[in-house]
Amino acid sequence: MYSDEWTSDWTEQASYRGQNANMHMCEACLTAYEATKEAVYLDKAYRLAKNITQDVASKPHQLIWEHYTPDWKADFSFNKGLTKDEYRPYGFIPGHQVEWAKLLMWLDHHRSEPWMLDEARYLFDESWQLAWDKTK
Protein backbone atom coordinates (compact mmCIF):
# COMPACT_ATOMS: atom_id res chain seq x y z
CA MET A 1 0.00 0.00 0.00
CA TYR A 2 1.11 3.53 -0.69
CA SER A 3 0.87 6.56 1.55
CA ASP A 4 -0.06 9.92 0.10
CA GLU A 5 2.48 12.17 1.76
CA TRP A 6 5.85 12.49 3.39
CA THR A 7 7.07 15.29 5.58
CA SER A 8 8.68 18.19 3.73
CA ASP A 9 12.19 16.92 4.53
CA TRP A 10 11.32 13.37 3.33
CA THR A 11 12.28 11.81 6.66
CA GLU A 12 8.93 10.25 7.56
CA GLN A 13 5.52 9.47 6.19
CA ALA A 14 2.63 11.70 7.14
CA SER A 15 -0.10 9.93 9.09
CA TYR A 16 -2.77 10.39 6.40
CA ARG A 17 -3.67 7.33 4.33
CA GLY A 18 -6.15 7.35 1.48
CA GLN A 19 -7.40 5.03 -1.19
CA ASN A 20 -6.97 7.62 -3.96
CA ALA A 21 -3.17 7.36 -4.21
CA ASN A 22 -3.47 3.57 -4.33
CA MET A 23 -6.15 3.73 -7.02
CA HIS A 24 -3.91 5.88 -9.22
CA MET A 25 -0.86 3.73 -8.48
CA CYS A 26 -2.84 0.64 -9.50
CA GLU A 27 -3.68 2.35 -12.78
CA ALA A 28 -0.04 3.34 -13.29
CA CYS A 29 1.11 -0.22 -12.59
CA LEU A 30 -1.35 -1.65 -15.10
CA THR A 31 -0.12 0.84 -17.69
CA ALA A 32 3.52 0.01 -16.89
CA TYR A 33 2.75 -3.69 -17.24
CA GLU A 34 1.17 -3.21 -20.64
CA ALA A 35 4.12 -1.10 -21.77
CA THR A 36 6.88 -3.38 -20.48
CA LYS A 37 5.28 -6.81 -19.92
CA GLU A 38 7.24 -6.93 -16.65
CA ALA A 39 5.23 -9.03 -14.19
CA VAL A 40 6.33 -6.95 -11.20
CA TYR A 41 3.90 -4.21 -12.29
CA LEU A 42 0.99 -6.59 -12.72
CA ASP A 43 1.76 -8.10 -9.30
CA LYS A 44 1.70 -4.64 -7.70
CA ALA A 45 -1.56 -3.72 -9.42
CA TYR A 46 -3.10 -6.99 -8.26
CA ARG A 47 -2.01 -6.49 -4.64
CA LEU A 48 -3.31 -2.93 -4.58
CA ALA A 49 -6.66 -3.86 -6.09
CA LYS A 50 -7.12 -6.83 -3.78
CA ASN A 51 -6.04 -4.89 -0.69
CA ILE A 52 -8.33 -1.93 -1.34
CA THR A 53 -11.41 -3.69 -2.72
CA GLN A 54 -11.33 -6.88 -0.66
CA ASP A 55 -9.33 -6.25 2.52
CA VAL A 56 -9.39 -2.53 3.39
CA ALA A 57 -13.02 -2.25 2.37
CA SER A 58 -13.55 -4.80 5.19
CA LYS A 59 -15.30 -7.31 3.00
CA PRO A 60 -16.36 -7.76 -0.58
CA HIS A 61 -19.43 -5.85 -1.69
CA GLN A 62 -18.78 -2.82 0.41
CA LEU A 63 -18.14 0.64 -0.95
CA ILE A 64 -14.59 1.93 -0.63
CA TRP A 65 -14.07 4.63 1.98
CA GLU A 66 -11.74 7.49 1.04
CA HIS A 67 -9.73 8.06 4.24
CA TYR A 68 -7.81 5.75 6.58
CA THR A 69 -5.64 5.75 9.67
CA PRO A 70 -1.94 4.84 9.42
CA ASP A 71 -2.86 1.18 10.08
CA TRP A 72 -5.45 1.21 7.26
CA LYS A 73 -8.62 1.31 9.33
CA ALA A 74 -11.40 3.50 7.94
CA ASP A 75 -11.13 7.00 9.42
CA PHE A 76 -14.77 8.02 9.73
CA SER A 77 -13.89 11.33 11.37
CA PHE A 78 -11.48 12.66 8.72
CA ASN A 79 -12.92 15.89 7.24
CA LYS A 80 -16.34 15.14 8.70
CA GLY A 81 -18.39 18.30 8.39
CA LEU A 82 -15.98 19.93 5.94
CA THR A 83 -17.90 20.34 2.72
CA LYS A 84 -15.43 22.51 0.81
CA ASP A 85 -12.37 20.22 0.63
CA GLU A 86 -12.46 19.21 -3.04
CA TYR A 87 -9.33 17.05 -2.78
CA ARG A 88 -10.22 15.06 0.33
CA PRO A 89 -13.98 15.14 0.73
CA TYR A 90 -15.60 13.22 3.54
CA GLY A 91 -16.99 9.78 2.87
CA PHE A 92 -17.40 7.89 -0.35
CA ILE A 93 -16.87 9.30 -3.82
CA PRO A 94 -19.09 7.57 -6.37
CA GLY A 95 -16.66 8.28 -9.20
CA HIS A 96 -13.90 6.46 -7.32
CA GLN A 97 -16.12 3.40 -6.99
CA VAL A 98 -16.55 3.48 -10.78
CA GLU A 99 -12.79 3.92 -11.25
CA TRP A 100 -12.12 0.84 -9.11
CA ALA A 101 -14.68 -1.04 -11.19
CA LYS A 102 -12.75 -0.04 -14.33
CA LEU A 103 -9.42 -1.08 -12.78
CA LEU A 104 -10.80 -4.45 -11.70
CA MET A 105 -12.07 -5.11 -15.22
CA TRP A 106 -8.71 -4.08 -16.66
CA LEU A 107 -6.87 -6.29 -14.18
CA ASP A 108 -9.22 -9.17 -14.99
CA HIS A 109 -8.10 -8.88 -18.62
CA HIS A 110 -4.56 -9.79 -17.53
CA ARG A 111 -5.06 -11.98 -14.46
CA SER A 112 -8.62 -13.13 -14.07
CA GLU A 113 -10.08 -14.29 -10.77
CA PRO A 114 -13.78 -14.79 -10.11
CA TRP A 115 -14.05 -12.00 -7.53
CA MET A 116 -12.83 -9.27 -9.88
CA LEU A 117 -15.76 -8.90 -12.25
CA ASP A 118 -18.24 -9.60 -9.48
CA GLU A 119 -16.77 -6.79 -7.38
CA ALA A 120 -16.49 -4.47 -10.40
CA ARG A 121 -20.17 -4.99 -11.16
CA TYR A 122 -21.13 -4.33 -7.54
CA LEU A 123 -19.07 -1.12 -7.28
CA PHE A 124 -20.42 0.21 -10.57
CA ASP A 125 -24.06 -0.66 -9.88
CA GLU A 126 -24.02 0.69 -6.31
CA SER A 127 -22.35 3.96 -7.23
CA TRP A 128 -24.70 4.43 -10.16
CA GLN A 129 -27.74 3.94 -7.93
CA LEU A 130 -26.40 6.21 -5.20
CA ALA A 131 -25.08 8.99 -7.42
CA TRP A 132 -27.68 9.25 -10.17
CA ASP A 133 -29.84 12.37 -9.76
CA LYS A 134 -33.28 10.96 -10.40
CA THR A 135 -34.86 14.43 -10.42
CA LYS A 136 -32.97 15.73 -13.48
mmCIF file with all atom_site columns, C-alpha atoms in Angstrom:
data_model
loop_
_atom_site.group_PDB
_atom_site.id
_atom_site.type_symbol
_atom_site.label_atom_id
_atom_site.label_alt_id
_atom_site.label_comp_id
_atom_site.label_asym_id
_atom_site.label_entity_id
_atom_site.label_seq_id
_atom_site.pdbx_PDB_ins_code
_atom_site.Cartn_x
_atom_site.Cartn_y
_atom_site.Cartn_z
_atom_site.occupancy
_atom_site.B_iso_or_equiv
_atom_site.pdbx_formal_charge
_atom_site.auth_seq_id
_atom_site.auth_comp_id
_atom_site.auth_asym_id
_atom_site.auth_atom_id
_atom_site.pdbx_PDB_model_num
ATOM 1   C CA . MET A 1 1   ? 0.000   0.000   0.000   1.00 0.00 ? 1   MET A CA 1
ATOM 2   C CA . TYR A 1 2   ? 1.111   3.532   -0.685  1.00 0.00 ? 2   TYR A CA 1
ATOM 3   C CA . SER A 1 3   ? 0.867   6.561   1.550   1.00 0.00 ? 3   SER A CA 1
ATOM 4   C CA . ASP A 1 4   ? -0.062  9.915   0.098   1.00 0.00 ? 4   ASP A CA 1
ATOM 5   C CA . GLU A 1 5   ? 2.475   12.174  1.763   1.00 0.00 ? 5   GLU A CA 1
ATOM 6   C CA . TRP A 1 6   ? 5.852   12.489  3.385   1.00 0.00 ? 6   TRP A CA 1
ATOM 7   C CA . THR A 1 7   ? 7.071   15.289  5.585   1.00 0.00 ? 7   THR A CA 1
ATOM 8   C CA . SER A 1 8   ? 8.675   18.194  3.734   1.00 0.00 ? 8   SER A CA 1
ATOM 9   C CA . ASP A 1 9   ? 12.187  16.918  4.531   1.00 0.00 ? 9   ASP A CA 1
ATOM 10  C CA . TRP A 1 10  ? 11.320  13.372  3.327   1.00 0.00 ? 10  TRP A CA 1
ATOM 11  C CA . THR A 1 11  ? 12.276  11.815  6.662   1.00 0.00 ? 11  THR A CA 1
ATOM 12  C CA . GLU A 1 12  ? 8.933   10.252  7.560   1.00 0.00 ? 12  GLU A CA 1
ATOM 13  C CA . GLN A 1 13  ? 5.517   9.474   6.190   1.00 0.00 ? 13  GLN A CA 1
ATOM 14  C CA . ALA A 1 14  ? 2.630   11.696  7.140   1.00 0.00 ? 14  ALA A CA 1
ATOM 15  C CA . SER A 1 15  ? -0.100  9.932   9.088   1.00 0.00 ? 15  SER A CA 1
ATOM 16  C CA . TYR A 1 16  ? -2.773  10.387  6.400   1.00 0.00 ? 16  TYR A CA 1
ATOM 17  C CA . ARG A 1 17  ? -3.673  7.334   4.330   1.00 0.00 ? 17  ARG A CA 1
ATOM 18  C CA . GLY A 1 18  ? -6.149  7.354   1.478   1.00 0.00 ? 18  GLY A CA 1
ATOM 19  C CA . GLN A 1 19  ? -7.401  5.032   -1.191  1.00 0.00 ? 19  GLN A CA 1
ATOM 20  C CA . ASN A 1 20  ? -6.970  7.623   -3.964  1.00 0.00 ? 20  ASN A CA 1
ATOM 21  C CA . ALA A 1 21  ? -3.165  7.358   -4.207  1.00 0.00 ? 21  ALA A CA 1
ATOM 22  C CA . ASN A 1 22  ? -3.475  3.570   -4.334  1.00 0.00 ? 22  ASN A CA 1
ATOM 23  C CA . MET A 1 23  ? -6.146  3.732   -7.023  1.00 0.00 ? 23  MET A CA 1
ATOM 24  C CA . HIS A 1 24  ? -3.908  5.875   -9.223  1.00 0.00 ? 24  HIS A CA 1
ATOM 25  C CA . MET A 1 25  ? -0.857  3.734   -8.478  1.00 0.00 ? 25  MET A CA 1
ATOM 26  C CA . CYS A 1 26  ? -2.841  0.645   -9.500  1.00 0.00 ? 26  CYS A CA 1
ATOM 27  C CA . GLU A 1 27  ? -3.683  2.353   -12.780 1.00 0.00 ? 27  GLU A CA 1
ATOM 28  C CA . ALA A 1 28  ? -0.037  3.341   -13.286 1.00 0.00 ? 28  ALA A CA 1
ATOM 29  C CA . CYS A 1 29  ? 1.114   -0.223  -12.590 1.00 0.00 ? 29  CYS A CA 1
ATOM 30  C CA . LEU A 1 30  ? -1.353  -1.653  -15.102 1.00 0.00 ? 30  LEU A CA 1
ATOM 31  C CA . THR A 1 31  ? -0.116  0.839   -17.686 1.00 0.00 ? 31  THR A CA 1
ATOM 32  C CA . ALA A 1 32  ? 3.523   0.012   -16.889 1.00 0.00 ? 32  ALA A CA 1
ATOM 33  C CA . TYR A 1 33  ? 2.755   -3.687  -17.236 1.00 0.00 ? 33  TYR A CA 1
ATOM 34  C CA . GLU A 1 34  ? 1.171   -3.211  -20.638 1.00 0.00 ? 34  GLU A CA 1
ATOM 35  C CA . ALA A 1 35  ? 4.120   -1.099  -21.775 1.00 0.00 ? 35  ALA A CA 1
ATOM 36  C CA . THR A 1 36  ? 6.882   -3.381  -20.478 1.00 0.00 ? 36  THR A CA 1
ATOM 37  C CA . LYS A 1 37  ? 5.276   -6.815  -19.921 1.00 0.00 ? 37  LYS A CA 1
ATOM 38  C CA . GLU A 1 38  ? 7.239   -6.928  -16.646 1.00 0.00 ? 38  GLU A CA 1
ATOM 39  C CA . ALA A 1 39  ? 5.228   -9.029  -14.190 1.00 0.00 ? 39  ALA A CA 1
ATOM 40  C CA . VAL A 1 40  ? 6.327   -6.951  -11.196 1.00 0.00 ? 40  VAL A CA 1
ATOM 41  C CA . TYR A 1 41  ? 3.903   -4.207  -12.294 1.00 0.00 ? 41  TYR A CA 1
ATOM 42  C CA . LEU A 1 42  ? 0.992   -6.589  -12.724 1.00 0.00 ? 42  LEU A CA 1
ATOM 43  C CA . ASP A 1 43  ? 1.758   -8.097  -9.302  1.00 0.00 ? 43  ASP A CA 1
ATOM 44  C CA . LYS A 1 44  ? 1.703   -4.644  -7.698  1.00 0.00 ? 44  LYS A CA 1
ATOM 45  C CA . ALA A 1 45  ? -1.558  -3.720  -9.415  1.00 0.00 ? 45  ALA A CA 1
ATOM 46  C CA . TYR A 1 46  ? -3.101  -6.991  -8.264  1.00 0.00 ? 46  TYR A CA 1
ATOM 47  C CA . ARG A 1 47  ? -2.009  -6.489  -4.643  1.00 0.00 ? 47  ARG A CA 1
ATOM 48  C CA . LEU A 1 48  ? -3.309  -2.931  -4.575  1.00 0.00 ? 48  LEU A CA 1
ATOM 49  C CA . ALA A 1 49  ? -6.663  -3.862  -6.094  1.00 0.00 ? 49  ALA A CA 1
ATOM 50  C CA . LYS A 1 50  ? -7.119  -6.828  -3.777  1.00 0.00 ? 50  LYS A CA 1
ATOM 51  C CA . ASN A 1 51  ? -6.043  -4.887  -0.689  1.00 0.00 ? 51  ASN A CA 1
ATOM 52  C CA . ILE A 1 52  ? -8.325  -1.929  -1.343  1.00 0.00 ? 52  ILE A CA 1
ATOM 53  C CA . THR A 1 53  ? -11.413 -3.686  -2.721  1.00 0.00 ? 53  THR A CA 1
ATOM 54  C CA . GLN A 1 54  ? -11.332 -6.879  -0.660  1.00 0.00 ? 54  GLN A CA 1
ATOM 55  C CA . ASP A 1 55  ? -9.332  -6.249  2.519   1.00 0.00 ? 55  ASP A CA 1
ATOM 56  C CA . VAL A 1 56  ? -9.385  -2.535  3.390   1.00 0.00 ? 56  VAL A CA 1
ATOM 57  C CA . ALA A 1 57  ? -13.021 -2.254  2.365   1.00 0.00 ? 57  ALA A CA 1
ATOM 58  C CA . SER A 1 58  ? -13.546 -4.804  5.189   1.00 0.00 ? 58  SER A CA 1
ATOM 59  C CA . LYS A 1 59  ? -15.297 -7.306  2.995   1.00 0.00 ? 59  LYS A CA 1
ATOM 60  C CA . PRO A 1 60  ? -16.360 -7.760  -0.583  1.00 0.00 ? 60  PRO A CA 1
ATOM 61  C CA . HIS A 1 61  ? -19.431 -5.853  -1.693  1.00 0.00 ? 61  HIS A CA 1
ATOM 62  C CA . GLN A 1 62  ? -18.782 -2.817  0.409   1.00 0.00 ? 62  GLN A CA 1
ATOM 63  C CA . LEU A 1 63  ? -18.135 0.642   -0.950  1.00 0.00 ? 63  LEU A CA 1
ATOM 64  C CA . ILE A 1 64  ? -14.588 1.934   -0.631  1.00 0.00 ? 64  ILE A CA 1
ATOM 65  C CA . TRP A 1 65  ? -14.073 4.632   1.977   1.00 0.00 ? 65  TRP A CA 1
ATOM 66  C CA . GLU A 1 66  ? -11.738 7.489   1.037   1.00 0.00 ? 66  GLU A CA 1
ATOM 67  C CA . HIS A 1 67  ? -9.732  8.065   4.244   1.00 0.00 ? 67  HIS A CA 1
ATOM 68  C CA . TYR A 1 68  ? -7.806  5.749   6.580   1.00 0.00 ? 68  TYR A CA 1
ATOM 69  C CA . THR A 1 69  ? -5.642  5.753   9.669   1.00 0.00 ? 69  THR A CA 1
ATOM 70  C CA . PRO A 1 70  ? -1.941  4.836   9.417   1.00 0.00 ? 70  PRO A CA 1
ATOM 71  C CA . ASP A 1 71  ? -2.859  1.181   10.078  1.00 0.00 ? 71  ASP A CA 1
ATOM 72  C CA . TRP A 1 72  ? -5.446  1.209   7.264   1.00 0.00 ? 72  TRP A CA 1
ATOM 73  C CA . LYS A 1 73  ? -8.618  1.313   9.331   1.00 0.00 ? 73  LYS A CA 1
ATOM 74  C CA . ALA A 1 74  ? -11.401 3.504   7.943   1.00 0.00 ? 74  ALA A CA 1
ATOM 75  C CA . ASP A 1 75  ? -11.134 7.003   9.424   1.00 0.00 ? 75  ASP A CA 1
ATOM 76  C CA . PHE A 1 76  ? -14.770 8.016   9.727   1.00 0.00 ? 76  PHE A CA 1
ATOM 77  C CA . SER A 1 77  ? -13.894 11.328  11.367  1.00 0.00 ? 77  SER A CA 1
ATOM 78  C CA . PHE A 1 78  ? -11.481 12.659  8.725   1.00 0.00 ? 78  PHE A CA 1
ATOM 79  C CA . ASN A 1 79  ? -12.919 15.885  7.243   1.00 0.00 ? 79  ASN A CA 1
ATOM 80  C CA . LYS A 1 80  ? -16.345 15.143  8.698   1.00 0.00 ? 80  LYS A CA 1
ATOM 81  C CA . GLY A 1 81  ? -18.394 18.302  8.391   1.00 0.00 ? 81  GLY A CA 1
ATOM 82  C CA . LEU A 1 82  ? -15.985 19.929  5.941   1.00 0.00 ? 82  LEU A CA 1
ATOM 83  C CA . THR A 1 83  ? -17.901 20.343  2.722   1.00 0.00 ? 83  THR A CA 1
ATOM 84  C CA . LYS A 1 84  ? -15.426 22.513  0.812   1.00 0.00 ? 84  LYS A CA 1
ATOM 85  C CA . ASP A 1 85  ? -12.370 20.216  0.631   1.00 0.00 ? 85  ASP A CA 1
ATOM 86  C CA . GLU A 1 86  ? -12.461 19.211  -3.036  1.00 0.00 ? 86  GLU A CA 1
ATOM 87  C CA . TYR A 1 87  ? -9.329  17.047  -2.778  1.00 0.00 ? 87  TYR A CA 1
ATOM 88  C CA . ARG A 1 88  ? -10.222 15.064  0.335   1.00 0.00 ? 88  ARG A CA 1
ATOM 89  C CA . PRO A 1 89  ? -13.981 15.143  0.734   1.00 0.00 ? 89  PRO A CA 1
ATOM 90  C CA . TYR A 1 90  ? -15.596 13.219  3.535   1.00 0.00 ? 90  TYR A CA 1
ATOM 91  C CA . GLY A 1 91  ? -16.989 9.782   2.870   1.00 0.00 ? 91  GLY A CA 1
ATOM 92  C CA . PHE A 1 92  ? -17.404 7.887   -0.350  1.00 0.00 ? 92  PHE A CA 1
ATOM 93  C CA . ILE A 1 93  ? -16.865 9.299   -3.822  1.00 0.00 ? 93  ILE A CA 1
ATOM 94  C CA . PRO A 1 94  ? -19.094 7.572   -6.372  1.00 0.00 ? 94  PRO A CA 1
ATOM 95  C CA . GLY A 1 95  ? -16.661 8.277   -9.200  1.00 0.00 ? 95  GLY A CA 1
ATOM 96  C CA . HIS A 1 96  ? -13.899 6.460   -7.319  1.00 0.00 ? 96  HIS A CA 1
ATOM 97  C CA . GLN A 1 97  ? -16.118 3.397   -6.991  1.00 0.00 ? 97  GLN A CA 1
ATOM 98  C CA . VAL A 1 98  ? -16.545 3.484   -10.776 1.00 0.00 ? 98  VAL A CA 1
ATOM 99  C CA . GLU A 1 99  ? -12.786 3.921   -11.255 1.00 0.00 ? 99  GLU A CA 1
ATOM 100 C CA . TRP A 1 100 ? -12.116 0.844   -9.112  1.00 0.00 ? 100 TRP A CA 1
ATOM 101 C CA . ALA A 1 101 ? -14.680 -1.039  -11.194 1.00 0.00 ? 101 ALA A CA 1
ATOM 102 C CA . LYS A 1 102 ? -12.746 -0.041  -14.327 1.00 0.00 ? 102 LYS A CA 1
ATOM 103 C CA . LEU A 1 103 ? -9.421  -1.076  -12.781 1.00 0.00 ? 103 LEU A CA 1
ATOM 104 C CA . LEU A 1 104 ? -10.803 -4.449  -11.705 1.00 0.00 ? 104 LEU A CA 1
ATOM 105 C CA . MET A 1 105 ? -12.071 -5.113  -15.222 1.00 0.00 ? 105 MET A CA 1
ATOM 106 C CA . TRP A 1 106 ? -8.706  -4.076  -16.656 1.00 0.00 ? 106 TRP A CA 1
ATOM 107 C CA . LEU A 1 107 ? -6.867  -6.291  -14.182 1.00 0.00 ? 107 LEU A CA 1
ATOM 108 C CA . ASP A 1 108 ? -9.216  -9.166  -14.990 1.00 0.00 ? 108 ASP A CA 1
ATOM 109 C CA . HIS A 1 109 ? -8.098  -8.877  -18.617 1.00 0.00 ? 109 HIS A CA 1
ATOM 110 C CA . HIS A 1 110 ? -4.556  -9.792  -17.531 1.00 0.00 ? 110 HIS A CA 1
ATOM 111 C CA . ARG A 1 111 ? -5.063  -11.977 -14.457 1.00 0.00 ? 111 ARG A CA 1
ATOM 112 C CA . SER A 1 112 ? -8.616  -13.131 -14.067 1.00 0.00 ? 112 SER A CA 1
ATOM 113 C CA . GLU A 1 113 ? -10.076 -14.288 -10.769 1.00 0.00 ? 113 GLU A CA 1
ATOM 114 C CA . PRO A 1 114 ? -13.780 -14.790 -10.112 1.00 0.00 ? 114 PRO A CA 1
ATOM 115 C CA . TRP A 1 115 ? -14.050 -11.999 -7.529  1.00 0.00 ? 115 TRP A CA 1
ATOM 116 C CA . MET A 1 116 ? -12.826 -9.275  -9.876  1.00 0.00 ? 116 MET A CA 1
ATOM 117 C CA . LEU A 1 117 ? -15.755 -8.900  -12.252 1.00 0.00 ? 117 LEU A CA 1
ATOM 118 C CA . ASP A 1 118 ? -18.240 -9.601  -9.479  1.00 0.00 ? 118 ASP A CA 1
ATOM 119 C CA . GLU A 1 119 ? -16.774 -6.785  -7.381  1.00 0.00 ? 119 GLU A CA 1
ATOM 120 C CA . ALA A 1 120 ? -16.493 -4.471  -10.397 1.00 0.00 ? 120 ALA A CA 1
ATOM 121 C CA . ARG A 1 121 ? -20.168 -4.993  -11.164 1.00 0.00 ? 121 ARG A CA 1
ATOM 122 C CA . TYR A 1 122 ? -21.131 -4.326  -7.542  1.00 0.00 ? 122 TYR A CA 1
ATOM 123 C CA . LEU A 1 123 ? -19.075 -1.115  -7.275  1.00 0.00 ? 123 LEU A CA 1
ATOM 124 C CA . PHE A 1 124 ? -20.420 0.214   -10.568 1.00 0.00 ? 124 PHE A CA 1
ATOM 125 C CA . ASP A 1 125 ? -24.057 -0.655  -9.879  1.00 0.00 ? 125 ASP A CA 1
ATOM 126 C CA . GLU A 1 126 ? -24.019 0.692   -6.306  1.00 0.00 ? 126 GLU A CA 1
ATOM 127 C CA . SER A 1 127 ? -22.345 3.956   -7.233  1.00 0.00 ? 127 SER A CA 1
ATOM 128 C CA . TRP A 1 128 ? -24.700 4.428   -10.162 1.00 0.00 ? 128 TRP A CA 1
ATOM 129 C CA . GLN A 1 129 ? -27.742 3.944   -7.931  1.00 0.00 ? 129 GLN A CA 1
ATOM 130 C CA . LEU A 1 130 ? -26.396 6.206   -5.196  1.00 0.00 ? 130 LEU A CA 1
ATOM 131 C CA . ALA A 1 131 ? -25.080 8.995   -7.416  1.00 0.00 ? 131 ALA A CA 1
ATOM 132 C CA . TRP A 1 132 ? -27.678 9.251   -10.168 1.00 0.00 ? 132 TRP A CA 1
ATOM 133 C CA . ASP A 1 133 ? -29.835 12.366  -9.758  1.00 0.00 ? 133 ASP A CA 1
ATOM 134 C CA . LYS A 1 134 ? -33.278 10.957  -10.399 1.00 0.00 ? 134 LYS A CA 1
ATOM 135 C CA . THR A 1 135 ? -34.859 14.430  -10.418 1.00 0.00 ? 135 THR A CA 1
ATOM 136 C CA . LYS A 1 136 ? -32.968 15.733  -13.477 1.00 0.00 ? 136 LYS A CA 1
#
